[in-house]
Amino acid sequence: MTGKPSVHPSSPMANRNLLESFARAFEGFSHVIWTQRHVRLQLFIVILVFLLCYTTGKNVTEVLFVISAISLVLMAELFNTAVEVVVNMITDVYHPLAKIAKDVAAGGVLIASIYAFLVGCAVFLNKNTINSFMKSTHTNLTDKINDANMVVMIIVGVALLFIIVPLAKVRVGHGSILRGGAVSGHSAVSFLLCAAIAISSNFNPTASIMALVLAILVAQSRVEGKIHSLAEVLWGAAVALVLVALLILVAHPV
């Protein structure tokens, strides 16, 4: 009898639903981030690249090329780590075939990195880009905050929180992706919205205080329900406020 082997539904390796599949994907991505130091460096470079894209006024096509290069490198790193883990699981002694498997996977990362380098040269190392960067002028930070498109910032901020919070939970190993954990997701979202309301209202005292009270009530409910500790909701608030500051800095650099 032939056929593809399947994982029994009761097996710990089986995903019971789509949500659990996403949770395990986050766990895999988190493993690569926290165990591969060069991947953390790459993510830091990604932030700088996006900042450079904005300050030099790149168009949609150029940004898409940059995103494709970044995605290709990160995907190659994920597959490379997966190959290394499988090889190490099979054998813990030197074997020529094990070496070939790891070298080929590393070769995939090399090709992706070369592509990213070429894209970076084509997009950034040209006369128009350099002139645009050198001649760019900026208004003061207060004006930029008031002019920021808060709807876009909120969407981007919430999307980033859905990545950052689960990664922090997996890293610390406390709670689960969807409940509890080292950082309160509810607290993070509520304080992000609080900051957005305060900024969009030009720090109007009434609106800002009401938004803050609502955010505190959300955080307090997580502690009252014994889902999070006080420290965990404070971490959520801190992550949100730092994220808002970074989004403003990236979108409207000083």
PDB file of N, CA and C in Angstrom, residues 139-232:
ATOM      1  N   THR A 139      10.016  69.787   8.745  1.00  0.00           N
ATOM      2  CA  THR A 139       9.385  70.706   9.674  1.00  0.00           C
ATOM      3  C   THR A 139       9.553  70.167  11.082  1.00  0.00           C
ATOM      4  N   ASN A 140       9.041  70.873  12.068  1.00  0.00           N
ATOM      5  CA  ASN A 140       9.231  70.411  13.439  1.00  0.00           C
ATOM      6  C   ASN A 140       8.361  69.187  13.719  1.00  0.00           C
ATOM      7  N   LEU A 141       8.714  68.456  14.762  1.00  0.00           N
ATOM      8  CA  LEU A 141       8.069  67.179  15.061  1.00  0.00           C
ATOM      9  C   LEU A 141       6.590  67.345  15.390  1.00  0.00           C
ATOM     10  N   THR A 142       6.217  68.429  16.074  1.00  0.00           N
ATOM     11  CA  THR A 142       4.812  68.629  16.422  1.00  0.00           C
ATOM     12  C   THR A 142       3.934  68.731  15.186  1.00  0.00           C
ATOM     13  N   ASP A 143       4.394  69.487  14.194  1.00  0.00           N
ATOM     14  CA  ASP A 143       3.630  69.604  12.950  1.00  0.00           C
ATOM     15  C   ASP A 143       3.491  68.252  12.273  1.00  0.00           C
ATOM     16  N   LYS A 144       4.544  67.456  12.302  1.00  0.00           N
ATOM     17  CA  LYS A 144       4.503  66.149  11.647  1.00  0.00           C
ATOM     18  C   LYS A 144       3.538  65.207  12.350  1.00  0.00           C
ATOM     19  N   ILE A 145       3.512  65.263  13.660  1.00  0.00           N
ATOM     20  CA  ILE A 145       2.569  64.412  14.392  1.00  0.00           C
ATOM     21  C   ILE A 145       1.139  64.800  14.047  1.00  0.00           C
ATOM     22  N   ASN A 146       0.855  66.091  13.985  1.00  0.00           N
ATOM     23  CA  ASN A 146      -0.499  66.532  13.674  1.00  0.00           C
ATOM     24  C   ASN A 146      -0.899  66.176  12.250  1.00  0.00           C
ATOM     25  N   ASP A 147       0.060  66.096  11.336  1.00  0.00           N
ATOM     26  CA  ASP A 147      -0.229  65.804   9.940  1.00  0.00           C
ATOM     27  C   ASP A 147      -0.231  64.305   9.640  1.00  0.00           C
ATOM     28  N   ALA A 148       0.151  63.506  10.626  1.00  0.00           N
ATOM     29  CA  ALA A 148       0.267  62.059  10.376  1.00  0.00           C
ATOM     30  C   ALA A 148      -1.089  61.452  10.062  1.00  0.00           C
ATOM     31  N   ASN A 149      -1.087  60.501   9.165  1.00  0.00           N
ATOM     32  CA  ASN A 149      -2.313  59.772   8.842  1.00  0.00           C
ATOM     33  C   ASN A 149      -2.532  58.731   9.929  1.00  0.00           C
ATOM     34  N   MET A 150      -3.366  59.079  10.913  1.00  0.00           N
ATOM     35  CA  MET A 150      -3.510  58.238  12.086  1.00  0.00           C
ATOM     36  C   MET A 150      -4.195  56.910  11.777  1.00  0.00           C
ATOM     37  N   VAL A 151      -5.070  56.897  10.770  1.00  0.00           N
ATOM     38  CA  VAL A 151      -5.738  55.643  10.417  1.00  0.00           C
ATOM     39  C   VAL A 151      -4.709  54.610   9.968  1.00  0.00           C
ATOM     40  N   VAL A 152      -3.796  55.034   9.096  1.00  0.00           N
ATOM     41  CA  VAL A 152      -2.750  54.126   8.610  1.00  0.00           C
ATOM     42  C   VAL A 152      -1.845  53.709   9.763  1.00  0.00           C
ATOM     43  N   MET A 153      -1.489  54.648  10.620  1.00  0.00           N
ATOM     44  CA  MET A 153      -0.608  54.330  11.746  1.00  0.00           C
ATOM     45  C   MET A 153      -1.252  53.326  12.692  1.00  0.00           C
ATOM     46  N   ILE A 154      -2.559  53.476  12.915  1.00  0.00           N
ATOM     47  CA  ILE A 154      -3.250  52.539  13.810  1.00  0.00           C
ATOM     48  C   ILE A 154      -3.265  51.144  13.204  1.00  0.00           C
ATOM     49  N   ILE A 155      -3.564  51.051  11.908  1.00  0.00           N
ATOM     50  CA  ILE A 155      -3.605  49.741  11.251  1.00  0.00           C
ATOM     51  C   ILE A 155      -2.233  49.073  11.296  1.00  0.00           C
ATOM     52  N   VAL A 156      -1.198  49.843  10.947  1.00  0.00           N
ATOM     53  CA  VAL A 156       0.162  49.297  10.974  1.00  0.00           C
ATOM     54  C   VAL A 156       0.563  48.928  12.395  1.00  0.00           C
ATOM     55  N   GLY A 157       0.218  49.793  13.352  1.00  0.00           N
ATOM     56  CA  GLY A 157       0.584  49.536  14.748  1.00  0.00           C
ATOM     57  C   GLY A 157      -0.060  48.274  15.293  1.00  0.00           C
ATOM     58  N   VAL A 158      -1.355  48.107  15.040  1.00  0.00           N
ATOM     59  CA  VAL A 158      -2.053  46.905  15.511  1.00  0.00           C
ATOM     60  C   VAL A 158      -1.481  45.659  14.838  1.00  0.00           C
ATOM     61  N   ALA A 159      -1.184  45.757  13.543  1.00  0.00           N
ATOM     62  CA  ALA A 159      -0.600  44.616  12.831  1.00  0.00           C
ATOM     63  C   ALA A 159       0.748  44.227  13.436  1.00  0.00           C
ATOM     64  N   LEU A 160       1.564  45.223  13.764  1.00  0.00           N
ATOM     65  CA  LEU A 160       2.870  44.938  14.373  1.00  0.00           C
ATOM     66  C   LEU A 160       2.711  44.343  15.773  1.00  0.00           C
ATOM     67  N   LEU A 161       1.709  44.802  16.512  1.00  0.00           N
ATOM     68  CA  LEU A 161       1.469  44.237  17.845  1.00  0.00           C
ATOM     69  C   LEU A 161       1.087  42.759  17.753  1.00  0.00           C
ATOM     70  N   PHE A 162       0.336  42.390  16.708  1.00  0.00           N
ATOM     71  CA  PHE A 162      -0.036  40.989  16.513  1.00  0.00           C
ATOM     72  C   PHE A 162       1.174  40.114  16.196  1.00  0.00           C
ATOM     73  N   ILE A 163       2.292  40.748  15.872  1.00  0.00           N
ATOM     74  CA  ILE A 163       3.537  40.011  15.649  1.00  0.00           C
ATOM     75  C   ILE A 163       4.418  40.069  16.889  1.00  0.00           C
ATOM     76  N   ILE A 164       4.581  41.272  17.440  1.00  0.00           N
ATOM     77  CA  ILE A 164       5.499  41.477  18.560  1.00  0.00           C
ATOM     78  C   ILE A 164       5.041  40.744  19.816  1.00  0.00           C
ATOM     79  N   VAL A 165       3.752  40.863  20.159  1.00  0.00           N
ATOM     80  CA  VAL A 165       3.257  40.269  21.405  1.00  0.00           C
ATOM     81  C   VAL A 165       3.388  38.746  21.407  1.00  0.00           C
ATOM     82  N   PRO A 166       2.937  38.033  20.345  1.00  0.00           N
ATOM     83  CA  PRO A 166       3.130  36.571  20.350  1.00  0.00           C
ATOM     84  C   PRO A 166       4.594  36.157  20.408  1.00  0.00           C
ATOM     85  N   LEU A 167       5.476  36.901  19.718  1.00  0.00           N
ATOM     86  CA  LEU A 167       6.902  36.574  19.758  1.00  0.00           C
ATOM     87  C   LEU A 167       7.444  36.716  21.179  1.00  0.00           C
ATOM     88  N   ALA A 168       7.008  37.749  21.892  1.00  0.00           N
ATOM     89  CA  ALA A 168       7.452  37.938  23.275  1.00  0.00           C
ATOM     90  C   ALA A 168       6.948  36.811  24.164  1.00  0.00           C
ATOM     91  N   LYS A 169       5.704  36.380  23.936  1.00  0.00           N
ATOM     92  CA  LYS A 169       5.143  35.294  24.741  1.00  0.00           C
ATOM     93  C   LYS A 169       5.909  33.989  24.512  1.00  0.00           C
ATOM     94  N   VAL A 170       6.214  33.713  23.241  1.00  0.00           N
ATOM     95  CA  VAL A 170       6.957  32.489  22.927  1.00  0.00           C
ATOM     96  C   VAL A 170       8.351  32.554  23.527  1.00  0.00           C
ATOM     97  N   ARG A 171       8.963  33.717  23.454  1.00  0.00           N
ATOM     98  CA  ARG A 171      10.325  33.880  23.975  1.00  0.00           C
ATOM     99  C   ARG A 171      10.387  33.599  25.469  1.00  0.00           C
ATOM    100  N   VAL A 172       9.455  34.190  26.212  1.00  0.00           N
ATOM    101  CA  VAL A 172       9.468  34.024  27.671  1.00  0.00           C
ATOM    102  C   VAL A 172       8.955  32.643  28.069  1.00  0.00           C
ATOM    103  N   GLY A 173       8.049  32.073  27.254  1.00  0.00           N
ATOM    104  CA  GLY A 173       7.535  30.738  27.544  1.00  0.00           C
ATOM    105  C   GLY A 173       6.478  30.712  28.621  1.00  0.00           C
ATOM    106  N   HIS A 174       5.810  31.853  28.823  1.00  0.00           N
ATOM    107  CA  HIS A 174       4.771  31.928  29.851  1.00  0.00           C
ATOM    108  C   HIS A 174       3.435  32.217  29.188  1.00  0.00           C
ATOM    109  N   GLY A 175       2.390  31.485  29.573  1.00  0.00           N
ATOM    110  CA  GLY A 175       1.092  31.672  28.946  1.00  0.00           C
ATOM    111  C   GLY A 175       1.053  31.032  27.574  1.00  0.00           C
ATOM    112  N   SER A 176       0.137  31.506  26.728  1.00  0.00           N
ATOM    113  CA  SER A 176       0.019  30.976  25.373  1.00  0.00           C
ATOM    114  C   SER A 176      -0.082  32.130  24.394  1.00  0.00           C
ATOM    115  N   ILE A 177      -0.105  31.796  23.095  1.00  0.00           N
ATOM    116  CA  ILE A 177      -0.193  32.830  22.074  1.00  0.00           C
ATOM    117  C   ILE A 177      -1.472  33.646  22.231  1.00  0.00           C
ATOM    118  N   LEU A 178      -2.562  32.979  22.607  1.00  0.00           N
ATOM    119  CA  LEU A 178      -3.876  33.611  22.611  1.00  0.00           C
ATOM    120  C   LEU A 178      -4.337  34.063  23.994  1.00  0.00           C
ATOM    121  N   ARG A 179      -3.684  33.619  25.063  1.00  0.00           N
ATOM    122  CA  ARG A 179      -4.162  33.958  26.408  1.00  0.00           C
ATOM    123  C   ARG A 179      -2.985  34.035  27.364  1.00  0.00           C
ATOM    124  N   GLY A 180      -3.019  35.070  28.219  1.00  0.00           N
ATOM    125  CA  GLY A 180      -1.951  35.217  29.191  1.00  0.00           C
ATOM    126  C   GLY A 180      -0.643  35.563  28.515  1.00  0.00           C
ATOM    127  N   GLY A 181       0.452  35.337  29.209  1.00  0.00           N
ATOM    128  CA  GLY A 181       1.761  35.566  28.612  1.00  0.00           C
ATOM    129  C   GLY A 181       2.468  36.771  29.187  1.00  0.00           C
ATOM    130  N   ALA A 182       3.711  36.945  28.738  1.00  0.00           N
ATOM    131  CA  ALA A 182       4.581  37.963  29.316  1.00  0.00           C
ATOM    132  C   ALA A 182       4.138  39.380  28.996  1.00  0.00           C
ATOM    133  N   VAL A 183       3.426  39.568  27.879  1.00  0.00           N
ATOM    134  CA  VAL A 183       2.964  40.897  27.475  1.00  0.00           C
ATOM    135  C   VAL A 183       1.468  40.827  27.184  1.00  0.00           C
ATOM    136  N   SER A 184       0.711  41.733  27.755  1.00  0.00           N
ATOM    137  CA  SER A 184      -0.736  41.758  27.533  1.00  0.00           C
ATOM    138  C   SER A 184      -1.052  42.401  26.189  1.00  0.00           C
ATOM    139  N   GLY A 185      -1.625  41.616  25.285  1.00  0.00           N
ATOM    140  CA  GLY A 185      -1.998  42.146  23.977  1.00  0.00           C
ATOM    141  C   GLY A 185      -3.144  43.143  24.068  1.00  0.00           C
ATOM    142  N   HIS A 186      -4.132  42.855  24.923  1.00  0.00           N
ATOM    143  CA  HIS A 186      -5.256  43.777  25.098  1.00  0.00           C
ATOM    144  C   HIS A 186      -4.772  45.137  25.626  1.00  0.00           C
ATOM    145  N   SER A 187      -3.870  45.089  26.587  1.00  0.00           N
ATOM    146  CA  SER A 187      -3.330  46.327  27.135  1.00  0.00           C
ATOM    147  C   SER A 187      -2.545  47.091  26.073  1.00  0.00           C
ATOM    148  N   ALA A 188      -1.770  46.354  25.270  1.00  0.00           N
ATOM    149  CA  ALA A 188      -0.970  47.001  24.231  1.00  0.00           C
ATOM    150  C   ALA A 188      -1.856  47.709  23.213  1.00  0.00           C
ATOM    151  N   VAL A 189      -2.896  47.028  22.736  1.00  0.00           N
ATOM    152  CA  VAL A 189      -3.792  47.631  21.749  1.00  0.00           C
ATOM    153  C   VAL A 189      -4.517  48.841  22.335  1.00  0.00           C
ATOM    154  N   SER A 190      -4.986  48.725  23.577  1.00  0.00           N
ATOM    155  CA  SER A 190      -5.740  49.825  24.188  1.00  0.00           C
ATOM    156  C   SER A 190      -4.874  51.063  24.371  1.00  0.00           C
ATOM    157  N   PHE A 191      -3.624  50.877  24.770  1.00  0.00           N
ATOM    158  CA  PHE A 191      -2.744  52.038  24.955  1.00  0.00           C
ATOM    159  C   PHE A 191      -2.274  52.598  23.617  1.00  0.00           C
ATOM    160  N   LEU A 192      -2.170  51.751  22.600  1.00  0.00           N
ATOM    161  CA  LEU A 192      -1.856  52.256  21.260  1.00  0.00           C
ATOM    162  C   LEU A 192      -2.978  53.164  20.766  1.00  0.00           C
ATOM    163  N   LEU A 193      -4.235  52.727  20.958  1.00  0.00           N
ATOM    164  CA  LEU A 193      -5.378  53.546  20.563  1.00  0.00           C
ATOM    165  C   LEU A 193      -5.458  54.824  21.404  1.00  0.00           C
ATOM    166  N   CYS A 194      -5.104  54.696  22.669  1.00  0.00           N
ATOM    167  CA  CYS A 194      -5.094  55.869  23.550  1.00  0.00           C
ATOM    168  C   CYS A 194      -4.110  56.917  23.028  1.00  0.00           C
ATOM    169  N   ALA A 195      -2.904  56.469  22.670  1.00  0.00           N
ATOM    170  CA  ALA A 195      -1.900  57.400  22.147  1.00  0.00           C
ATOM    171  C   ALA A 195      -2.359  58.005  20.824  1.00  0.00           C
ATOM    172  N   ALA A 196      -2.991  57.195  19.967  1.00  0.00           N
ATOM    173  CA  ALA A 196      -3.469  57.698  18.678  1.00  0.00           C
ATOM    174  C   ALA A 196      -4.537  58.771  18.869  1.00  0.00           C
ATOM    175  N   ILE A 197      -5.442  58.547  19.812  1.00  0.00           N
ATOM    176  CA  ILE A 197      -6.495  59.539  20.089  1.00  0.00           C
ATOM    177  C   ILE A 197      -5.889  60.835  20.619  1.00  0.00           C
ATOM    178  N   ALA A 198      -4.925  60.702  21.521  1.00  0.00           N
ATOM    179  CA  ALA A 198      -4.296  61.896  22.092  1.00  0.00           C
ATOM    180  C   ALA A 198      -3.578  62.708  21.018  1.00  0.00           C
ATOM    181  N   ILE A 199      -2.870  62.010  20.135  1.00  0.00           N
ATOM    182  CA  ILE A 199      -2.121  62.712  19.086  1.00  0.00           C
ATOM    183  C   ILE A 199      -3.054  63.357  18.073  1.00  0.00           C
ATOM    184  N   SER A 200      -4.068  62.593  17.617  1.00  0.00           N
ATOM    185  CA  SER A 200      -4.973  63.124  16.600  1.00  0.00           C
ATOM    186  C   SER A 200      -5.820  64.274  17.122  1.00  0.00           C
ATOM    187  N   SER A 201      -6.028  64.336  18.440  1.00  0.00           N
ATOM    188  CA  SER A 201      -6.785  65.442  19.031  1.00  0.00           C
ATOM    189  C   SER A 201      -5.880  66.596  19.439  1.00  0.00           C
ATOM    190  N   ASN A 202      -4.614  66.508  19.025  1.00  0.00           N
ATOM    191  CA  ASN A 202      -3.626  67.532  19.387  1.00  0.00           C
ATOM    192  C   ASN A 202      -3.496  67.660  20.902  1.00  0.00           C
ATOM    193  N   PHE A 203      -3.559  66.485  21.559  1.00  0.00           N
ATOM    194  CA  PHE A 203      -3.415  66.369  23.012  1.00  0.00           C
ATOM    195  C   PHE A 203      -4.465  67.198  23.751  1.00  0.00           C
ATOM    196  N   ASN A 204      -5.690  67.168  23.212  1.00  0.00           N
ATOM    197  CA  ASN A 204      -6.801  67.808  23.916  1.00  0.00           C
ATOM    198  C   ASN A 204      -6.988  67.148  25.275  1.00  0.00           C
ATOM    199  N   PRO A 205      -7.002  67.919  26.369  1.00  0.00           N
ATOM    200  CA  PRO A 205      -7.043  67.316  27.710  1.00  0.00           C
ATOM    201  C   PRO A 205      -8.223  66.375  27.919  1.00  0.00           C
ATOM    202  N   THR A 206      -9.420  66.784  27.498  1.00  0.00           N
ATOM    203  CA  THR A 206     -10.601  65.944  27.716  1.00  0.00           C
ATOM    204  C   THR A 206     -10.504  64.627  26.963  1.00  0.00           C
ATOM    205  N   ALA A 207     -10.207  64.708  25.670  1.00  0.00           N
ATOM    206  CA  ALA A 207     -10.113  63.498  24.857  1.00  0.00           C
ATOM    207  C   ALA A 207      -8.977  62.596  25.336  1.00  0.00           C
ATOM    208  N   SER A 208      -7.846  63.195  25.672  1.00  0.00           N
ATOM    209  CA  SER A 208      -6.682  62.406  26.093  1.00  0.00           C
ATOM    210  C   SER A 208      -6.948  61.689  27.411  1.00  0.00           C
ATOM    211  N   ILE A 209      -7.561  62.396  28.364  1.00  0.00           N
ATOM    212  CA  ILE A 209      -7.837  61.783  29.669  1.00  0.00           C
ATOM    213  C   ILE A 209      -8.868  60.671  29.544  1.00  0.00           C
ATOM    214  N   MET A 210      -9.914  60.897  28.736  1.00  0.00           N
ATOM    215  CA  MET A 210     -10.929  59.859  28.548  1.00  0.00           C
ATOM    216  C   MET A 210     -10.324  58.614  27.895  1.00  0.00           C
ATOM    217  N   ALA A 211      -9.465  58.825  26.905  1.00  0.00           N
ATOM    218  CA  ALA A 211      -8.808  57.693  26.245  1.00  0.00           C
ATOM    219  C   ALA A 211      -7.909  56.940  27.222  1.00  0.00           C
ATOM    220  N   LEU A 212      -7.205  57.691  28.060  1.00  0.00           N
ATOM    221  CA  LEU A 212      -6.321  57.064  29.039  1.00  0.00           C
ATOM    222  C   LEU A 212      -7.112  56.252  30.059  1.00  0.00           C
ATOM    223  N   VAL A 213      -8.242  56.803  30.508  1.00  0.00           N
ATOM    224  CA  VAL A 213      -9.079  56.081  31.471  1.00  0.00           C
ATOM    225  C   VAL A 213      -9.581  54.765  30.880  1.00  0.00           C
ATOM    226  N   LEU A 214     -10.020  54.798  29.622  1.00  0.00           N
ATOM    227  CA  LEU A 214     -10.490  53.581  28.969  1.00  0.00           C
ATOM    228  C   LEU A 214      -9.364  52.550  28.842  1.00  0.00           C
ATOM    229  N   ALA A 215      -8.168  53.018  28.490  1.00  0.00           N
ATOM    230  CA  ALA A 215      -7.020  52.109  28.371  1.00  0.00           C
ATOM    231  C   ALA A 215      -6.685  51.473  29.720  1.00  0.00           C
ATOM    232  N   ILE A 216      -6.741  52.279  30.771  1.00  0.00           N
ATOM    233  CA  ILE A 216      -6.452  51.762  32.109  1.00  0.00           C
ATOM    234  C   ILE A 216      -7.512  50.739  32.527  1.00  0.00           C
ATOM    235  N   LEU A 217      -8.777  51.000  32.182  1.00  0.00           N
ATOM    236  CA  LEU A 217      -9.847  50.058  32.515  1.00  0.00           C
ATOM    237  C   LEU A 217      -9.638  48.711  31.812  1.00  0.00           C
ATOM    238  N   VAL A 218      -9.203  48.755  30.556  1.00  0.00           N
ATOM    239  CA  VAL A 218      -8.919  47.511  29.832  1.00  0.00           C
ATOM    240  C   VAL A 218      -7.790  46.754  30.520  1.00  0.00           C
ATOM    241  N   ALA A 219      -6.727  47.470  30.864  1.00  0.00           N
ATOM    242  CA  ALA A 219      -5.593  46.830  31.531  1.00  0.00           C
ATOM    243  C   ALA A 219      -6.007  46.270  32.894  1.00  0.00           C
ATOM    244  N   GLN A 220      -6.820  47.057  33.632  1.00  0.00           N
ATOM    245  CA  GLN A 220      -7.258  46.609  34.948  1.00  0.00           C
ATOM    246  C   GLN A 220      -8.114  45.354  34.856  1.00  0.00           C
ATOM    247  N   SER A 221      -8.922  45.251  33.793  1.00  0.00           N
ATOM    248  CA  SER A 221      -9.772  44.067  33.641  1.00  0.00           C
ATOM    249  C   SER A 221      -8.944  42.806  33.415  1.00  0.00           C
ATOM    250  N   ARG A 222      -7.796  42.948  32.773  1.00  0.00           N
ATOM    251  CA  ARG A 222      -6.921  41.788  32.547  1.00  0.00           C
ATOM    252  C   ARG A 222      -6.298  41.316  33.866  1.00  0.00           C
ATOM    253  N   VAL A 223      -5.979  42.292  34.738  1.00  0.00           N
ATOM    254  CA  VAL A 223      -5.432  41.932  36.055  1.00  0.00           C
ATOM    255  C   VAL A 223      -6.536  41.376  36.940  1.00  0.00           C
ATOM    256  N   GLU A 224      -7.700  42.015  36.923  1.00  0.00           N
ATOM    257  CA  GLU A 224      -8.824  41.584  37.743  1.00  0.00           C
ATOM    258  C   GLU A 224      -9.270  40.168  37.379  1.00  0.00           C
ATOM    259  N   GLY A 225      -9.213  39.843  36.087  1.00  0.00           N
ATOM    260  CA  GLY A 225      -9.593  38.502  35.644  1.00  0.00           C
ATOM    261  C   GLY A 225      -8.489  37.478  35.828  1.00  0.00           C
ATOM    262  N   LYS A 226      -7.377  37.892  36.402  1.00  0.00           N
ATOM    263  CA  LYS A 226      -6.223  37.027  36.659  1.00  0.00           C
ATOM    264  C   LYS A 226      -5.690  36.373  35.376  1.00  0.00           C
ATOM    265  N   ILE A 227      -5.827  37.113  34.296  1.00  0.00           N
ATOM    266  CA  ILE A 227      -5.273  36.661  33.017  1.00  0.00           C
ATOM    267  C   ILE A 227      -3.837  37.144  32.880  1.00  0.00           C
ATOM    268  N   HIS A 228      -3.582  38.346  33.402  1.00  0.00           N
ATOM    269  CA  HIS A 228      -2.241  38.922  33.377  1.00  0.00           C
ATOM    270  C   HIS A 228      -1.922  39.509  34.743  1.00  0.00           C
ATOM    271  N   SER A 229      -0.631  39.622  35.013  1.00  0.00           N
ATOM    272  CA  SER A 229      -0.190  40.318  36.217  1.00  0.00           C
ATOM    273  C   SER A 229      -0.071  41.806  35.907  1.00  0.00           C
ATOM    274  N   LEU A 230       0.133  42.604  36.954  1.00  0.00           N
ATOM    275  CA  LEU A 230       0.296  44.040  36.764  1.00  0.00           C
ATOM    276  C   LEU A 230       1.510  44.332  35.883  1.00  0.00           C
ATOM    277  N   ALA A 231       2.584  43.597  36.103  1.00  0.00           N
ATOM    278  CA  ALA A 231       3.793  43.807  35.301  1.00  0.00           C
ATOM    279  C   ALA A 231       3.533  43.521  33.824  1.00  0.00           C
ATOM    280  N   GLU A 232       2.726  42.509  33.544  1.00  0.00           N
ATOM    281  CA  GLU A 232       2.459  42.123  32.150  1.00  0.00           C
ATOM    282  C   GLU A 232       1.620  43.166  31.415  1.00  0.00           C
TER     283      GLU A 232
END
